[in-house]
mmCIF file of C-alpha atoms and ligand atoms in Angstrom:
data_model
loop_
_atom_site.group_PDB
_atom_site.id
_atom_site.type_symbol
_atom_site.label_atom_id
_atom_site.label_comp_id
_atom_site.label_asym_id
_atom_site.label_seq_id
_atom_site.Cartn_x
_atom_site.Cartn_y
_atom_site.Cartn_z
ATOM 1 C CA MET A 1 -15.058 19.786 38.250
ATOM 2 C CA THR A 2 -11.321 19.760 37.373
ATOM 3 C CA GLU A 3 -8.965 19.917 40.350
ATOM 4 C CA ASP A 4 -6.788 23.034 40.069
ATOM 5 C CA ARG A 5 -3.223 21.711 40.153
ATOM 6 C CA GLY A 6 -1.818 24.045 37.467
ATOM 7 C CA TRP A 7 -2.399 21.550 34.684
ATOM 8 C CA PRO A 8 -2.616 23.145 31.231
ATOM 9 C CA ASP A 9 -5.689 22.909 29.059
ATOM 10 C CA PRO A 10 -5.271 19.404 27.551
ATOM 11 C CA LEU A 11 -5.755 20.766 24.022
ATOM 12 C CA ALA A 12 -3.642 23.924 24.388
ATOM 13 C CA TRP A 13 -0.586 22.295 22.766
ATOM 14 C CA LEU A 14 -2.465 21.657 19.524
ATOM 15 C CA ALA A 15 -2.254 25.280 18.318
ATOM 16 C CA ASP A 16 1.552 25.329 18.752
ATOM 17 C CA ALA A 17 1.912 21.954 17.057
ATOM 18 C CA ALA A 18 -0.212 23.125 14.116
ATOM 19 C CA ALA A 19 1.803 26.357 13.803
ATOM 20 C CA GLU A 20 5.037 24.348 13.773
ATOM 21 C CA ARG A 21 3.726 22.096 11.004
ATOM 22 C CA ALA A 22 2.555 25.138 9.039
ATOM 23 C CA ALA A 23 5.997 26.770 9.305
ATOM 24 C CA ALA A 24 7.618 23.561 8.004
ATOM 25 C CA GLY A 25 5.182 23.306 5.068
ATOM 26 C CA LEU A 26 3.630 20.207 6.594
ATOM 27 C CA ARG A 27 -0.025 21.169 6.999
ATOM 28 C CA ARG A 28 -2.381 18.755 5.236
ATOM 29 C CA THR A 29 -5.843 19.572 3.963
ATOM 30 C CA LEU A 30 -8.664 17.385 2.769
ATOM 31 C CA ARG A 31 -10.102 18.110 -0.673
ATOM 32 C CA PRO A 32 -13.502 16.519 -1.147
ATOM 33 C CA ARG A 33 -13.916 15.314 -4.727
ATOM 34 C CA PRO A 34 -17.169 16.079 -6.532
ATOM 35 C CA PRO A 35 -19.086 13.101 -7.926
ATOM 36 C CA GLY A 36 -18.626 11.831 -11.464
ATOM 37 C CA ALA A 37 -15.718 12.229 -13.807
ATOM 38 C CA CYS A 38 -13.919 15.541 -13.273
ATOM 39 C CA ASP A 39 -11.861 17.671 -15.621
ATOM 40 C CA GLU A 40 -8.684 17.315 -13.623
ATOM 41 C CA LEU A 41 -6.074 14.963 -15.013
ATOM 42 C CA ASP A 42 -5.582 12.387 -12.277
ATOM 43 C CA LEU A 43 -1.921 11.482 -11.833
ATOM 44 C CA ALA A 44 -2.282 11.075 -8.077
ATOM 45 C CA SER A 45 -4.589 8.157 -7.386
ATOM 46 C CA ASN A 46 -3.632 4.519 -6.976
ATOM 47 C CA ASP A 47 -6.304 3.405 -9.434
ATOM 48 C CA TYR A 48 -3.486 2.013 -11.589
ATOM 49 C CA LEU A 49 -5.651 0.126 -14.050
ATOM 50 C CA GLY A 50 -8.548 2.577 -14.109
ATOM 51 C CA LEU A 51 -10.855 -0.091 -12.689
ATOM 52 C CA ALA A 52 -12.473 2.021 -9.944
ATOM 53 C CA ARG A 53 -15.009 3.239 -12.506
ATOM 54 C CA ASP A 54 -14.989 0.253 -14.836
ATOM 55 C CA GLU A 55 -18.564 -0.807 -15.611
ATOM 56 C CA ARG A 56 -17.888 -4.456 -14.854
ATOM 57 C CA VAL A 57 -16.437 -3.547 -11.472
ATOM 58 C CA LEU A 58 -19.382 -1.263 -10.680
ATOM 59 C CA ALA A 59 -21.755 -4.064 -11.701
ATOM 60 C CA GLY A 60 -19.917 -6.464 -9.394
ATOM 61 C CA ALA A 61 -20.352 -4.019 -6.517
ATOM 62 C CA ALA A 62 -24.027 -3.402 -7.318
ATOM 63 C CA ALA A 63 -24.834 -7.114 -7.528
ATOM 64 C CA ALA A 64 -23.124 -7.739 -4.180
ATOM 65 C CA LEU A 65 -25.009 -4.833 -2.612
ATOM 66 C CA ALA A 66 -28.312 -6.259 -3.829
ATOM 67 C CA GLY A 67 -27.407 -9.777 -2.769
ATOM 68 C CA TRP A 68 -25.884 -9.182 0.654
ATOM 69 C CA GLY A 69 -26.797 -5.631 1.709
ATOM 70 C CA ALA A 70 -24.840 -2.495 2.563
ATOM 71 C CA GLY A 71 -22.777 -3.969 5.366
ATOM 72 C CA SER A 72 -21.297 -7.354 6.118
ATOM 73 C CA THR A 73 -23.226 -7.298 9.436
ATOM 74 C CA GLY A 74 -20.550 -8.750 11.691
ATOM 75 C CA SER A 75 -17.011 -9.928 12.156
ATOM 76 C CA ARG A 76 -15.726 -12.507 9.711
ATOM 77 C CA LEU A 77 -15.969 -15.200 12.425
ATOM 78 C CA VAL A 78 -19.652 -14.525 13.121
ATOM 79 C CA THR A 79 -21.887 -13.232 10.286
ATOM 80 C CA GLY A 80 -19.383 -11.187 8.261
ATOM 81 C CA THR A 81 -18.253 -13.928 5.864
ATOM 82 C CA THR A 82 -20.424 -14.202 2.758
ATOM 83 C CA GLU A 83 -20.070 -16.714 -0.052
ATOM 84 C CA LEU A 84 -18.630 -13.809 -2.020
ATOM 85 C CA HIS A 85 -15.779 -13.369 0.485
ATOM 86 C CA ALA A 86 -14.913 -17.041 0.012
ATOM 87 C CA GLU A 87 -15.085 -16.666 -3.756
ATOM 88 C CA LEU A 88 -12.819 -13.606 -3.675
ATOM 89 C CA GLU A 89 -10.307 -15.509 -1.539
ATOM 90 C CA ARG A 90 -10.207 -18.348 -4.072
ATOM 91 C CA ALA A 91 -9.880 -15.871 -6.942
ATOM 92 C CA LEU A 92 -7.037 -13.930 -5.275
ATOM 93 C CA ALA A 93 -5.147 -17.142 -4.523
ATOM 94 C CA GLY A 94 -5.705 -18.282 -8.107
ATOM 95 C CA LEU A 95 -4.495 -15.016 -9.650
ATOM 96 C CA THR A 96 -1.392 -14.695 -7.517
ATOM 97 C CA GLY A 97 -0.451 -18.382 -7.390
ATOM 98 C CA ALA A 98 -0.677 -18.637 -3.600
ATOM 99 C CA PRO A 99 -2.129 -21.697 -1.853
ATOM 100 C CA ALA A 100 -4.793 -19.762 0.091
ATOM 101 C CA ALA A 101 -6.005 -16.254 0.894
ATOM 102 C CA LEU A 102 -7.790 -14.389 3.665
ATOM 103 C CA VAL A 103 -9.598 -11.098 3.062
ATOM 104 C CA PHE A 104 -9.267 -8.271 5.598
ATOM 105 C CA SER A 105 -11.117 -4.962 5.614
ATOM 106 C CA SER A 106 -8.006 -3.015 4.548
ATOM 107 C CA GLY A 107 -4.423 -3.553 3.481
ATOM 108 C CA TYR A 108 -3.340 -1.814 6.673
ATOM 109 C CA LEU A 109 -5.198 -4.364 8.772
ATOM 110 C CA ALA A 110 -3.914 -7.233 6.608
ATOM 111 C CA ASN A 111 -0.354 -6.178 7.442
ATOM 112 C CA LEU A 112 -1.130 -5.810 11.138
ATOM 113 C CA GLY A 113 -2.762 -9.245 11.144
ATOM 114 C CA ALA A 114 -0.079 -11.100 9.207
ATOM 115 C CA VAL A 115 2.865 -9.845 11.238
ATOM 116 C CA THR A 116 1.300 -9.916 14.700
ATOM 117 C CA ALA A 117 -0.208 -13.393 14.306
ATOM 118 C CA LEU A 118 2.975 -14.925 12.908
ATOM 119 C CA ALA A 119 5.737 -13.180 14.914
ATOM 120 C CA GLY A 120 6.031 -12.596 18.680
ATOM 121 C CA PRO A 121 8.725 -12.293 21.361
ATOM 122 C CA ASP A 122 10.476 -15.504 20.206
ATOM 123 C CA CYS A 123 10.701 -14.271 16.606
ATOM 124 C CA LEU A 124 13.260 -11.739 15.372
ATOM 125 C CA ILE A 125 11.824 -9.412 12.739
ATOM 126 C CA VAL A 126 14.169 -7.937 10.158
ATOM 127 C CA SER A 127 12.314 -4.944 8.759
ATOM 128 C CA ASP A 128 13.189 -2.747 5.782
ATOM 129 C CA ALA A 129 13.691 0.883 6.835
ATOM 130 C CA ASP A 130 11.437 2.170 4.055
ATOM 131 C CA ASN A 131 8.517 -0.128 4.815
ATOM 132 C CA HIS A 132 4.982 1.221 4.711
ATOM 133 C CA ALA A 133 3.658 2.622 7.995
ATOM 134 C CA SER A 134 1.314 -0.349 8.386
ATOM 135 C CA LEU A 135 4.249 -2.785 8.415
ATOM 136 C CA ILE A 136 6.142 -0.588 10.868
ATOM 137 C CA ASP A 137 3.119 -0.468 13.158
ATOM 138 C CA ALA A 138 2.694 -4.229 12.744
ATOM 139 C CA CYS A 139 6.271 -4.814 13.923
ATOM 140 C CA ARG A 140 5.693 -2.604 16.967
ATOM 141 C CA LEU A 141 2.425 -4.338 17.848
ATOM 142 C CA SER A 142 3.940 -7.800 17.492
ATOM 143 C CA ARG A 143 6.139 -7.449 20.616
ATOM 144 C CA SER A 144 8.967 -8.969 18.608
ATOM 145 C CA PRO A 145 12.561 -7.800 18.725
ATOM 146 C CA VAL A 146 13.027 -5.795 15.517
ATOM 147 C CA VAL A 147 16.180 -5.024 13.541
ATOM 148 C CA VAL A 148 15.697 -2.303 10.915
ATOM 149 C CA VAL A 149 17.936 -2.539 7.846
ATOM 150 C CA GLY A 150 18.350 -0.041 4.995
ATOM 151 C CA ARG A 151 16.179 -0.533 1.920
ATOM 152 C CA GLY A 152 17.380 -3.636 0.117
ATOM 153 C CA ASP A 153 20.386 -4.163 2.428
ATOM 154 C CA SER A 154 20.484 -7.951 2.304
ATOM 155 C CA GLU A 155 23.940 -8.123 3.902
ATOM 156 C CA ALA A 156 22.722 -6.345 7.021
ATOM 157 C CA ALA A 157 19.665 -8.595 7.012
ATOM 158 C CA ALA A 158 21.852 -11.713 6.772
ATOM 159 C CA ARG A 159 24.015 -10.540 9.678
ATOM 160 C CA ALA A 160 20.987 -9.919 11.889
ATOM 161 C CA LEU A 161 19.447 -13.280 11.002
ATOM 162 C CA ALA A 162 22.700 -15.180 11.583
ATOM 163 C CA GLN A 163 23.444 -13.550 14.938
ATOM 164 C CA ARG A 164 19.985 -13.876 16.420
ATOM 165 C CA ASP A 165 19.190 -15.569 19.713
ATOM 166 C CA GLU A 166 15.528 -16.023 18.850
ATOM 167 C CA PRO A 167 14.585 -19.441 17.438
ATOM 168 C CA ARG A 168 12.261 -17.966 14.813
ATOM 169 C CA ALA A 169 12.718 -15.109 12.375
ATOM 170 C CA MET A 170 10.739 -13.095 9.855
ATOM 171 C CA VAL A 171 11.854 -10.732 7.103
ATOM 172 C CA VAL A 172 9.318 -8.006 6.325
ATOM 173 C CA LEU A 173 9.445 -5.795 3.242
ATOM 174 C CA ASP A 174 7.485 -3.941 0.573
ATOM 175 C CA ALA A 175 8.011 -5.474 -2.865
ATOM 176 C CA ILE A 176 7.606 -2.014 -4.394
ATOM 177 C CA ASN A 177 8.225 1.051 -2.296
ATOM 178 C CA SER A 178 5.175 3.299 -2.421
ATOM 179 C CA ALA A 179 7.187 6.545 -2.513
ATOM 180 C CA ASP A 180 10.127 5.454 -4.731
ATOM 181 C CA GLY A 181 8.461 2.899 -6.996
ATOM 182 C CA ASP A 182 11.468 0.552 -6.971
ATOM 183 C CA LEU A 183 11.142 -3.248 -6.858
ATOM 184 C CA LEU A 184 13.318 -5.436 -4.631
ATOM 185 C CA PRO A 185 14.873 -8.663 -6.015
ATOM 186 C CA LEU A 186 12.363 -10.911 -4.293
ATOM 187 C CA ALA A 187 13.831 -14.248 -5.403
ATOM 188 C CA ASP A 188 17.113 -13.276 -3.696
ATOM 189 C CA TRP A 189 15.271 -12.234 -0.554
ATOM 190 C CA HIS A 190 13.453 -15.542 -0.589
ATOM 191 C CA ALA A 191 16.735 -17.460 -0.854
ATOM 192 C CA LEU A 192 18.071 -15.421 2.075
ATOM 193 C CA ALA A 193 14.989 -16.192 4.171
ATOM 194 C CA VAL A 194 15.289 -19.903 3.392
ATOM 195 C CA ARG A 195 18.982 -19.924 4.305
ATOM 196 C CA PHE A 196 18.188 -18.575 7.766
ATOM 197 C CA ALA A 197 14.922 -20.505 8.294
ATOM 198 C CA ALA A 198 12.926 -17.276 8.271
ATOM 199 C CA LEU A 199 9.466 -16.394 7.067
ATOM 200 C CA LEU A 200 9.323 -13.792 4.290
ATOM 201 C CA VAL A 201 6.401 -11.360 4.505
ATOM 202 C CA VAL A 202 6.088 -9.316 1.313
ATOM 203 C CA ASP A 203 3.656 -6.432 0.924
ATOM 204 C CA ASP A 204 2.700 -6.482 -2.767
ATOM 205 C CA ALA A 205 0.288 -3.531 -2.567
ATOM 206 C CA HIS A 206 1.869 -1.802 -5.561
ATOM 207 C CA GLY A 207 2.782 -4.935 -7.505
ATOM 208 C CA LEU A 208 -0.655 -6.488 -7.847
ATOM 209 C CA GLY A 209 -2.135 -5.631 -11.232
ATOM 210 C CA VAL A 210 1.123 -3.984 -12.327
ATOM 211 C CA ARG A 211 3.942 -6.566 -12.243
ATOM 212 C CA GLY A 212 3.984 -10.110 -13.584
ATOM 213 C CA GLY A 213 1.191 -9.563 -16.094
ATOM 214 C CA GLY A 214 -1.022 -8.391 -13.236
ATOM 215 C CA ARG A 215 -0.335 -11.335 -10.924
ATOM 216 C CA GLY A 216 1.986 -9.220 -8.805
ATOM 217 C CA ALA A 217 5.676 -9.016 -8.003
ATOM 218 C CA VAL A 218 5.676 -12.105 -5.782
ATOM 219 C CA ALA A 219 4.250 -14.267 -8.568
ATOM 220 C CA GLU A 220 6.640 -12.679 -11.053
ATOM 221 C CA ALA A 221 9.580 -13.675 -8.839
ATOM 222 C CA GLY A 222 8.335 -17.272 -8.871
ATOM 223 C CA ILE A 223 8.005 -17.541 -5.083
ATOM 224 C CA ALA A 224 4.233 -17.252 -4.561
ATOM 225 C CA GLY A 225 3.719 -20.922 -3.694
ATOM 226 C CA GLU A 226 6.732 -21.250 -1.366
ATOM 227 C CA ALA A 227 5.886 -22.454 2.137
ATOM 228 C CA ASN A 228 7.749 -19.654 3.947
ATOM 229 C CA VAL A 229 6.313 -16.822 1.805
ATOM 230 C CA ILE A 230 3.408 -14.720 3.037
ATOM 231 C CA THR A 231 2.102 -11.986 0.743
ATOM 232 C CA THR A 232 -0.081 -9.085 1.786
ATOM 233 C CA LEU A 233 -2.217 -7.089 -0.619
ATOM 234 C CA THR A 234 -4.538 -4.161 -0.776
ATOM 235 C CA LEU A 235 -7.687 -4.304 -2.881
ATOM 236 C CA SER A 236 -7.715 -0.506 -3.060
ATOM 237 C CA LYS A 237 -5.093 0.212 -5.696
ATOM 238 C CA ALA A 238 -5.003 -1.725 -8.986
ATOM 239 C CA LEU A 239 -8.263 -3.509 -8.099
ATOM 240 C CA GLY A 240 -10.050 -0.166 -7.738
ATOM 241 C CA SER A 241 -11.991 -1.333 -4.694
ATOM 242 C CA GLN A 242 -11.243 -1.375 -0.982
ATOM 243 C CA GLY A 243 -9.970 -3.986 1.450
ATOM 244 C CA GLY A 244 -6.896 -6.128 1.937
ATOM 245 C CA ALA A 245 -5.737 -9.737 1.916
ATOM 246 C CA VAL A 246 -3.055 -12.084 3.193
ATOM 247 C CA LEU A 247 -1.892 -14.977 1.023
ATOM 248 C CA GLY A 248 -0.009 -18.012 2.212
ATOM 249 C CA SER A 249 -0.177 -21.682 3.056
ATOM 250 C CA ARG A 250 -3.335 -23.187 4.542
ATOM 251 C CA ALA A 251 -1.552 -23.464 7.898
ATOM 252 C CA VAL A 252 -0.725 -19.756 7.825
ATOM 253 C CA ILE A 253 -4.282 -18.776 6.970
ATOM 254 C CA ASP A 254 -5.632 -21.016 9.752
ATOM 255 C CA GLN A 255 -3.310 -19.322 12.250
ATOM 256 C CA LEU A 256 -4.559 -15.885 11.103
ATOM 257 C CA ILE A 257 -8.199 -16.896 11.414
ATOM 258 C CA ASP A 258 -7.585 -17.961 15.012
ATOM 259 C CA ARG A 259 -5.089 -15.314 16.063
ATOM 260 C CA ALA A 260 -5.021 -12.151 13.906
ATOM 261 C CA ARG A 261 -6.735 -9.550 16.056
ATOM 262 C CA SER A 262 -7.250 -7.162 13.116
ATOM 263 C CA PHE A 263 -9.222 -9.971 11.451
ATOM 264 C CA ILE A 264 -11.118 -11.287 14.461
ATOM 265 C CA PHE A 265 -12.192 -8.025 16.056
ATOM 266 C CA ASP A 266 -13.050 -6.118 12.892
ATOM 267 C CA THR A 267 -16.282 -6.168 10.892
ATOM 268 C CA GLY A 268 -15.900 -8.106 7.653
ATOM 269 C CA LEU A 269 -15.234 -6.180 4.447
ATOM 270 C CA ASN A 270 -18.478 -4.776 3.038
ATOM 271 C CA PRO A 271 -20.063 -6.841 0.251
ATOM 272 C CA ALA A 272 -19.942 -4.093 -2.392
ATOM 273 C CA ALA A 273 -16.158 -3.839 -1.995
ATOM 274 C CA VAL A 274 -15.873 -7.627 -2.190
ATOM 275 C CA GLY A 275 -17.978 -7.761 -5.374
ATOM 276 C CA ALA A 276 -15.974 -4.953 -6.967
ATOM 277 C CA ALA A 277 -12.649 -6.580 -6.103
ATOM 278 C CA LEU A 278 -13.794 -9.942 -7.442
ATOM 279 C CA ALA A 279 -14.811 -8.389 -10.762
ATOM 280 C CA ALA A 280 -11.450 -6.597 -10.932
ATOM 281 C CA VAL A 281 -9.509 -9.806 -10.249
ATOM 282 C CA ARG A 282 -11.341 -11.481 -13.120
ATOM 283 C CA ILE A 283 -10.569 -8.589 -15.477
ATOM 284 C CA ILE A 284 -6.860 -8.681 -14.575
ATOM 285 C CA ALA A 285 -6.700 -12.469 -14.957
ATOM 286 C CA ALA A 286 -8.310 -12.236 -18.406
ATOM 287 C CA LYS A 287 -6.147 -9.340 -19.613
ATOM 288 C CA PRO A 288 -2.484 -9.515 -18.586
ATOM 289 C CA ALA A 289 -1.693 -6.740 -21.101
ATOM 290 C CA LEU A 290 -3.227 -4.149 -18.742
ATOM 291 C CA ALA A 291 -0.158 -4.438 -16.532
ATOM 292 C CA ALA A 292 2.164 -3.755 -19.455
ATOM 293 C CA SER A 293 0.118 -0.664 -20.400
ATOM 294 C CA VAL A 294 0.430 0.932 -16.987
ATOM 295 C CA LEU A 295 4.191 0.333 -16.932
ATOM 296 C CA ALA A 296 4.531 1.856 -20.411
ATOM 297 C CA ARG A 297 2.539 4.926 -19.357
ATOM 298 C CA ALA A 298 4.682 5.293 -16.224
ATOM 299 C CA GLY A 299 7.784 5.276 -18.431
ATOM 300 C CA GLU A 300 6.322 8.053 -20.570
ATOM 301 C CA LEU A 301 5.472 10.171 -17.501
ATOM 302 C CA ALA A 302 9.023 9.740 -16.211
ATOM 303 C CA ALA A 303 10.441 10.808 -19.588
ATOM 304 C CA ILE A 304 8.324 13.973 -19.578
ATOM 305 C CA CYS A 305 9.599 14.849 -16.093
ATOM 306 C CA GLY A 306 13.187 13.993 -16.998
ATOM 307 C CA VAL A 307 13.528 11.400 -14.228
ATOM 308 C CA PRO A 308 14.458 7.708 -14.497
ATOM 309 C CA ALA A 309 11.625 5.237 -15.036
ATOM 310 C CA THR A 310 10.875 2.970 -12.076
ATOM 311 C CA ASP A 311 9.695 -0.636 -11.855
ATOM 312 C CA SER A 312 6.107 0.306 -11.205
ATOM 313 C CA ALA A 313 3.269 2.758 -11.774
ATOM 314 C CA VAL A 314 4.878 5.169 -9.299
ATOM 315 C CA VAL A 315 7.011 8.008 -10.675
ATOM 316 C CA PRO A 316 8.738 10.106 -7.999
ATOM 317 C CA VAL A 317 10.117 13.560 -8.780
ATOM 318 C CA ILE A 318 12.286 14.546 -5.832
ATOM 319 C CA ILE A 319 12.114 18.277 -5.014
ATOM 320 C CA GLY A 320 13.869 18.341 -1.613
ATOM 321 C CA GLN A 321 12.184 20.698 0.813
ATOM 322 C CA ALA A 322 8.513 20.298 1.687
ATOM 323 C CA GLY A 323 7.514 23.919 0.897
ATOM 324 C CA PRO A 324 8.698 24.000 -2.735
ATOM 325 C CA ALA A 325 7.311 20.500 -3.362
ATOM 326 C CA TRP A 326 3.906 21.601 -2.155
ATOM 327 C CA GLU A 327 4.075 24.807 -4.228
ATOM 328 C CA ARG A 328 4.819 22.827 -7.398
ATOM 329 C CA CYS A 329 1.963 20.467 -6.592
ATOM 330 C CA LEU A 330 -0.418 23.432 -6.194
ATOM 331 C CA ALA A 331 0.824 25.045 -9.420
ATOM 332 C CA LEU A 332 0.029 21.828 -11.313
ATOM 333 C CA ARG A 333 -3.350 21.642 -9.648
ATOM 334 C CA GLU A 334 -4.198 25.206 -10.690
ATOM 335 C CA LEU A 335 -3.612 24.085 -14.258
ATOM 336 C CA GLY A 336 -5.851 21.058 -13.836
ATOM 337 C CA VAL A 337 -3.316 18.298 -13.151
ATOM 338 C CA GLN A 338 -3.422 16.428 -9.888
ATOM 339 C CA VAL A 339 -0.258 14.775 -8.582
ATOM 340 C CA GLY A 340 0.606 13.494 -5.139
ATOM 341 C CA CYS A 341 2.937 15.409 -2.835
ATOM 342 C CA PHE A 342 4.816 13.246 -0.325
ATOM 343 C CA ARG A 343 6.382 15.135 2.539
ATOM 344 C CA PRO A 344 7.895 14.072 5.856
ATOM 345 C CA PRO A 345 6.972 11.976 7.769
ATOM 346 C CA SER A 346 5.796 10.000 4.696
ATOM 347 C CA VAL A 347 9.334 10.322 3.265
ATOM 348 C CA PRO A 348 12.696 11.197 4.930
ATOM 349 C CA PRO A 349 13.410 14.900 5.564
ATOM 350 C CA GLY A 350 14.959 16.624 2.537
ATOM 351 C CA THR A 351 13.361 14.208 0.052
ATOM 352 C CA ALA A 352 9.909 15.771 -0.323
ATOM 353 C CA ARG A 353 8.647 14.867 -3.738
ATOM 354 C CA LEU A 354 5.904 14.929 -6.269
ATOM 355 C CA ARG A 355 4.548 11.439 -6.641
ATOM 356 C CA LEU A 356 2.963 10.793 -10.002
ATOM 357 C CA SER A 357 1.079 7.591 -10.604
ATOM 358 C CA ALA A 358 0.371 6.182 -14.028
ATOM 359 C CA ARG A 359 -2.889 4.574 -15.097
ATOM 360 C CA ALA A 360 -3.409 2.027 -17.849
ATOM 361 C CA THR A 361 -6.273 4.163 -19.178
ATOM 362 C CA LEU A 362 -4.214 7.336 -19.731
ATOM 363 C CA THR A 363 -4.553 8.463 -23.352
ATOM 364 C CA ASP A 364 -2.002 10.069 -25.659
ATOM 365 C CA ALA A 365 -3.971 13.319 -25.264
ATOM 366 C CA ASP A 366 -3.624 13.047 -21.460
ATOM 367 C CA LEU A 367 0.123 12.648 -21.811
ATOM 368 C CA GLU A 368 0.342 15.631 -24.166
ATOM 369 C CA ARG A 369 -1.682 17.738 -21.742
ATOM 370 C CA PHE A 370 0.586 16.709 -18.888
ATOM 371 C CA SER A 371 3.711 17.470 -20.884
ATOM 372 C CA GLN A 372 2.571 21.030 -21.599
ATOM 373 C CA THR A 373 1.476 21.613 -18.016
ATOM 374 C CA TRP A 374 4.740 20.234 -16.646
ATOM 375 C CA GLN A 375 6.764 22.569 -18.830
ATOM 376 C CA ALA A 376 4.612 25.516 -17.710
ATOM 377 C CA VAL A 377 5.351 24.943 -14.004
ATOM 378 C CA SER A 378 8.987 23.864 -14.267
ATOM 379 C CA PRO A 379 11.685 26.428 -13.541
ATOM 380 C CA SER A 380 13.504 27.127 -16.826
HETATM 381 N N1 LIG B 401 0.941 -1.238 2.066
HETATM 382 C C1 LIG B 401 1.375 -0.325 1.185
HETATM 383 C C2 LIG B 401 2.731 -0.496 0.591
HETATM 384 C C3 LIG B 401 0.566 0.759 0.832
HETATM 385 O O1 LIG B 401 1.021 1.685 -0.022
HETATM 386 C C4 LIG B 401 -0.710 0.871 1.422
HETATM 387 C C5 LIG B 401 -1.664 2.001 1.040
HETATM 388 N N2 LIG B 401 -1.172 3.258 1.173
HETATM 389 C C6 LIG B 401 -1.109 -0.080 2.353
HETATM 390 C C7 LIG B 401 -0.274 -1.129 2.632
HETATM 391 C C8 LIG B 401 -2.430 0.018 3.062
HETATM 392 O O2 LIG B 401 -3.461 -0.444 2.269
HETATM 393 P P1 LIG B 401 -4.953 0.071 2.527
HETATM 394 O O3 LIG B 401 -5.025 1.440 1.958
HETATM 395 O O4 LIG B 401 -5.810 -0.924 1.827
HETATM 396 O O5 LIG B 401 -5.171 0.073 4.003
#
């Protein structure tokens, strides 16, 4: 029995919180997708190369399922590492030009693992203000002192690194911002990190498969093999699968195996996802032109919307307030076109936007259909 000390019902605040979100246009709903190909034009997913339904990728998943079963059966350190995990790690390192790789069960967990296992109270983290939530959470979990600098503000980063009391330092950033689609000058950031004896952790979630002929933005910048560079990836975007990875020197990977809690205390990535990702890596390695196609399609989408092209598959159309952004998203959906709608807290207040993502497999007919639909929903 609850003691009666005037405490409120512990869930009573939820109704008010939900009403507040509704008034601000910030309620989210889940929309279960039916199976199979649907009629909607998908300009919302992160399946940048269209590999999530590629027959070779599906065959890779099916073969892994038959060979190793539905689950990986344990943590990576116990029974959850299959020969296929090891093969995927070699393939990812090979594609991206990194010395070694370690597969995690998501990109989120890869970021948590990389930052927490390599930073700590004696390590200053300089973190980009627009970093993905997983990197922000990783910084918080690491118990490191953190200085947040504006997106791409290398002068502020240099000041923080120069003035630090901590012996060690780490710079943490997204190569490509997931809401803006812009690419940071990674070679410059690497030079900055070297100058101040810092590690550089780069999340290349949106660069893999899209930049550098598919090898990613870190490889494109020519810094993939550098000793102080650690790259994190997701297997869930251009690779069309699920999972994440950290790439770096052998010493870095050994530290993660021993110390990254999101690696050690998590069940290994399921074999089907590993098999799918491995097939996708092989396709990307064999066909660098896929990356160029997705960038070309992104440029065409941007032109239709009358916004500048970005450095990636991501095309943001800033609307401003959350309500109107959501209304435009729904209007497009009614006409059979699905785009993303990013609202606070995913983006800063006042910058709610439609987020279109290009796919290498978009056809001219898809683009024509989008163009007509866009005109139909745009205020004249
Ligand atoms: N980093 C970035 C930049 C991302 O956009 C995402 C996915 N939204 C992640 C990490 C997390 O990857 P995953 O979905 O595999 O957990």
